[in-house]
Amino acid sequence: EKKQWTENVDMIAETNIYLSGLGFENNGCSLSHATYNGLTAAIPHYPKMHGEGVAFGLFVQWYCEPELLFQVPPHCFMPQPKVTSAVVRLTRRSAPPAAAEDEELLFRAIRGAFNQRRKTLPNALSTAFPELGREKCENIIKICGFDTNVRGEMLELGDFARISNEISRLKQSDL
């Protein structure tokens, strides 16, 4: 309404820049990009963090091998931001780091795990996959070897791939 450029607009633009070049269907290359340091922390070392940064870090890790090159202090920018920035090199992987039968389901599970704060994974997945319901989501978590009180931030990318594969199997068996 006010037609103002805010930090959120910057972050959305930054995310779109990253994701526009990450897919395996694109030509393989690496890219380096400056981003605020909170996001760079989420890319290679996301456990115990929360929210969009964690989900974004997982998406980046799916397609790329991240490497933190260096930090850029606030005084290097005009106007000075309130955060430290960093330059990250993302080198495209030749293959995904885990076996996921359905990439769309994988990303849907990751998004669902971090859509709301303090949700256990069965609750988060039942919100992301309402067609399954909580009981089936809880069973999927158990089949994958996790306690039903686990939260998304405690899982690794391969864990989400296993969960999405179980969701895929369950959906196929229900047909």
Tab-separated table of C-alpha atoms in Angstrom:
chain	number	residue	atom	x	y	z
A	1	GLU	CA	0.000	0.000	0.000
A	2	LYS	CA	2.696	2.474	0.997
A	3	LYS	CA	4.933	1.370	-1.877
A	4	GLN	CA	7.959	1.086	0.390
A	5	TRP	CA	11.009	-1.110	-0.149
A	6	THR	CA	11.643	-3.069	3.039
A	7	GLU	CA	14.143	-5.683	4.215
A	8	ASN	CA	11.521	-8.357	3.433
A	9	VAL	CA	11.436	-7.262	-0.203
A	10	ASP	CA	15.241	-7.513	-0.287
A	11	MET	CA	15.098	-11.037	1.136
A	12	ILE	CA	12.428	-12.130	-1.347
A	13	ALA	CA	14.464	-10.722	-4.238
A	14	GLU	CA	17.590	-12.425	-2.905
A	15	THR	CA	15.778	-15.770	-2.622
A	16	ASN	CA	14.488	-15.512	-6.177
A	17	ILE	CA	17.994	-14.728	-7.443
A	18	TYR	CA	19.335	-17.817	-5.690
A	19	LEU	CA	16.576	-20.184	-6.720
A	20	SER	CA	16.464	-19.030	-10.342
A	21	GLY	CA	19.801	-20.681	-11.010
A	22	LEU	CA	19.725	-23.731	-8.769
A	23	GLY	CA	17.671	-26.375	-10.591
A	24	PHE	CA	19.392	-29.372	-12.162
A	25	GLU	CA	17.786	-28.513	-15.472
A	26	ASN	CA	19.976	-25.380	-15.643
A	27	ASN	CA	23.526	-25.376	-16.994
A	28	GLY	CA	25.981	-26.472	-14.332
A	29	CYS	CA	28.014	-23.692	-12.802
A	30	SER	CA	28.790	-22.148	-9.479
A	31	LEU	CA	27.636	-18.772	-8.336
A	32	SER	CA	28.759	-16.440	-5.613
A	33	HIS	CA	26.368	-14.031	-3.992
A	34	ALA	CA	26.437	-11.683	-1.041
A	35	THR	CA	23.730	-12.287	1.515
A	36	TYR	CA	23.142	-11.396	5.113
A	37	ASN	CA	25.066	-13.552	7.534
A	38	GLY	CA	22.009	-15.088	9.233
A	39	LEU	CA	21.078	-16.771	5.976
A	40	THR	CA	24.628	-17.979	5.301
A	41	ALA	CA	24.559	-19.683	8.679
A	42	ALA	CA	21.411	-21.538	7.622
A	43	ILE	CA	22.830	-22.849	4.354
A	44	PRO	CA	25.597	-25.209	5.512
A	45	HIS	CA	24.774	-25.525	9.244
A	46	TYR	CA	21.032	-25.433	9.732
A	47	PRO	CA	20.330	-27.755	12.719
A	48	LYS	CA	18.550	-26.129	15.642
A	49	MET	CA	17.637	-23.033	13.611
A	50	HIS	CA	14.122	-22.206	12.535
A	51	GLY	CA	11.917	-20.956	9.785
A	52	GLU	CA	12.408	-19.899	6.217
A	53	GLY	CA	16.192	-19.788	6.637
A	54	VAL	CA	16.297	-23.480	7.481
A	55	ALA	CA	13.985	-24.486	4.640
A	56	PHE	CA	15.929	-22.295	2.235
A	57	GLY	CA	19.215	-23.814	3.459
A	58	LEU	CA	17.844	-27.289	2.729
A	59	PHE	CA	16.666	-26.266	-0.749
A	60	VAL	CA	20.107	-24.830	-1.511
A	61	GLN	CA	21.838	-27.963	-0.207
A	62	TRP	CA	19.637	-30.103	-2.452
A	63	TYR	CA	21.034	-28.446	-5.567
A	64	CYS	CA	24.388	-27.010	-4.472
A	65	GLU	CA	27.431	-27.503	-2.309
A	66	PRO	CA	27.693	-24.278	-0.250
A	67	GLU	CA	30.983	-22.688	0.777
A	68	LEU	CA	31.256	-19.590	2.944
A	69	LEU	CA	33.945	-17.416	1.319
A	70	PHE	CA	34.138	-14.375	3.600
A	71	GLN	CA	32.112	-11.966	5.714
A	72	VAL	CA	31.372	-8.365	4.814
A	73	PRO	CA	30.894	-5.953	7.740
A	74	PRO	CA	28.003	-3.459	7.763
A	75	HIS	CA	30.274	-0.419	7.269
A	76	CYS	CA	31.009	-1.581	3.695
A	77	PHE	CA	27.488	-0.595	2.614
A	78	MET	CA	25.636	2.679	2.257
A	79	PRO	CA	23.297	2.884	4.037
A	80	GLN	CA	24.721	0.536	6.625
A	81	PRO	CA	22.543	-2.509	7.312
A	82	LYS	CA	21.993	-3.770	10.837
A	83	VAL	CA	23.421	-7.186	9.917
A	84	THR	CA	26.742	-8.603	8.778
A	85	SER	CA	26.725	-9.936	5.236
A	86	ALA	CA	28.722	-12.748	3.708
A	87	VAL	CA	29.732	-14.011	0.300
A	88	VAL	CA	28.815	-17.628	-0.363
A	89	ARG	CA	29.865	-19.782	-3.295
A	90	LEU	CA	27.249	-22.290	-4.404
A	91	THR	CA	28.624	-25.018	-6.642
A	92	ARG	CA	25.928	-27.003	-8.394
A	93	ARG	CA	25.873	-30.688	-7.539
A	94	SER	CA	25.953	-33.217	-10.370
A	95	ALA	CA	23.288	-35.250	-8.540
A	96	PRO	CA	21.080	-34.728	-5.482
A	97	PRO	CA	22.708	-35.640	-2.146
A	98	ALA	CA	19.938	-38.123	-1.269
A	99	ALA	CA	17.497	-40.382	-3.100
A	100	ALA	CA	14.061	-38.766	-3.260
A	101	GLU	CA	11.439	-40.419	-5.446
A	102	ASP	CA	9.432	-37.212	-5.848
A	103	GLU	CA	11.212	-33.868	-5.540
A	104	GLU	CA	7.925	-31.982	-5.287
A	105	LEU	CA	6.878	-34.071	-2.262
A	106	LEU	CA	10.312	-33.565	-0.708
A	107	PHE	CA	10.053	-29.777	-0.966
A	108	ARG	CA	6.462	-29.845	0.252
A	109	ALA	CA	7.552	-31.830	3.337
A	110	ILE	CA	10.431	-29.424	4.025
A	111	ARG	CA	8.186	-26.368	3.666
A	112	GLY	CA	5.594	-27.975	5.906
A	113	ALA	CA	8.140	-28.763	8.607
A	114	PHE	CA	9.026	-25.077	8.973
A	115	ASN	CA	5.762	-23.259	8.233
A	116	GLN	CA	4.896	-22.766	11.897
A	117	ARG	CA	6.979	-22.478	15.031
A	118	ARG	CA	7.269	-25.171	17.662
A	119	LYS	CA	5.357	-27.858	15.806
A	120	THR	CA	6.302	-31.492	16.071
A	121	LEU	CA	6.866	-33.108	12.699
A	122	PRO	CA	3.643	-35.177	12.698
A	123	ASN	CA	1.608	-31.997	13.344
A	124	ALA	CA	3.558	-29.999	10.755
A	125	LEU	CA	3.256	-32.712	8.105
A	126	SER	CA	-0.455	-33.211	8.751
A	127	THR	CA	-0.890	-29.494	8.034
A	128	ALA	CA	1.244	-29.757	4.863
A	129	PHE	CA	-0.477	-32.998	3.790
A	130	PRO	CA	-4.068	-32.680	5.059
A	131	GLU	CA	-5.075	-35.566	2.812
A	132	LEU	CA	-2.990	-37.906	5.009
A	133	GLY	CA	-4.121	-36.786	8.458
A	134	ARG	CA	-2.122	-36.785	11.665
A	135	GLU	CA	-2.227	-40.534	12.340
A	136	LYS	CA	-0.730	-41.474	8.962
A	137	CYS	CA	1.899	-38.733	9.309
A	138	GLU	CA	2.789	-40.074	12.747
A	139	ASN	CA	3.151	-43.597	11.285
A	140	ILE	CA	5.415	-42.271	8.521
A	141	ILE	CA	7.655	-40.656	11.147
A	142	LYS	CA	7.838	-43.941	13.093
A	143	ILE	CA	8.561	-46.007	9.933
A	144	CYS	CA	11.475	-43.645	9.199
A	145	GLY	CA	12.870	-44.323	12.686
A	146	PHE	CA	12.071	-41.044	14.431
A	147	ASP	CA	10.313	-40.289	17.674
A	148	THR	CA	6.924	-38.689	17.125
A	149	ASN	CA	8.061	-35.653	19.153
A	150	VAL	CA	10.840	-34.829	16.668
A	151	ARG	CA	10.846	-31.376	15.099
A	152	GLY	CA	11.939	-30.500	11.578
A	153	GLU	CA	15.032	-28.601	12.676
A	154	MET	CA	16.497	-31.815	14.095
A	155	LEU	CA	16.473	-33.619	10.731
A	156	GLU	CA	18.962	-33.656	7.894
A	157	LEU	CA	18.237	-33.472	4.189
A	158	GLY	CA	18.482	-37.265	3.779
A	159	ASP	CA	15.912	-37.682	6.568
A	160	PHE	CA	13.452	-35.486	4.684
A	161	ALA	CA	14.112	-37.538	1.539
A	162	ARG	CA	13.238	-40.752	3.441
A	163	ILE	CA	10.072	-39.149	4.817
A	164	SER	CA	8.990	-37.905	1.388
A	165	ASN	CA	9.651	-41.387	-0.057
A	166	GLU	CA	7.359	-42.905	2.594
A	167	ILE	CA	4.692	-40.299	1.811
A	168	SER	CA	5.015	-41.211	-1.867
A	169	ARG	CA	4.670	-44.938	-1.129
A	170	LEU	CA	1.633	-44.323	1.061
A	171	LYS	CA	-0.023	-42.139	-1.573
A	172	GLN	CA	0.608	-44.801	-4.252
A	173	SER	CA	-0.785	-47.586	-2.058
A	174	ASP	CA	-3.929	-45.553	-1.383
A	175	LEU	CA	-4.706	-45.253	-5.124
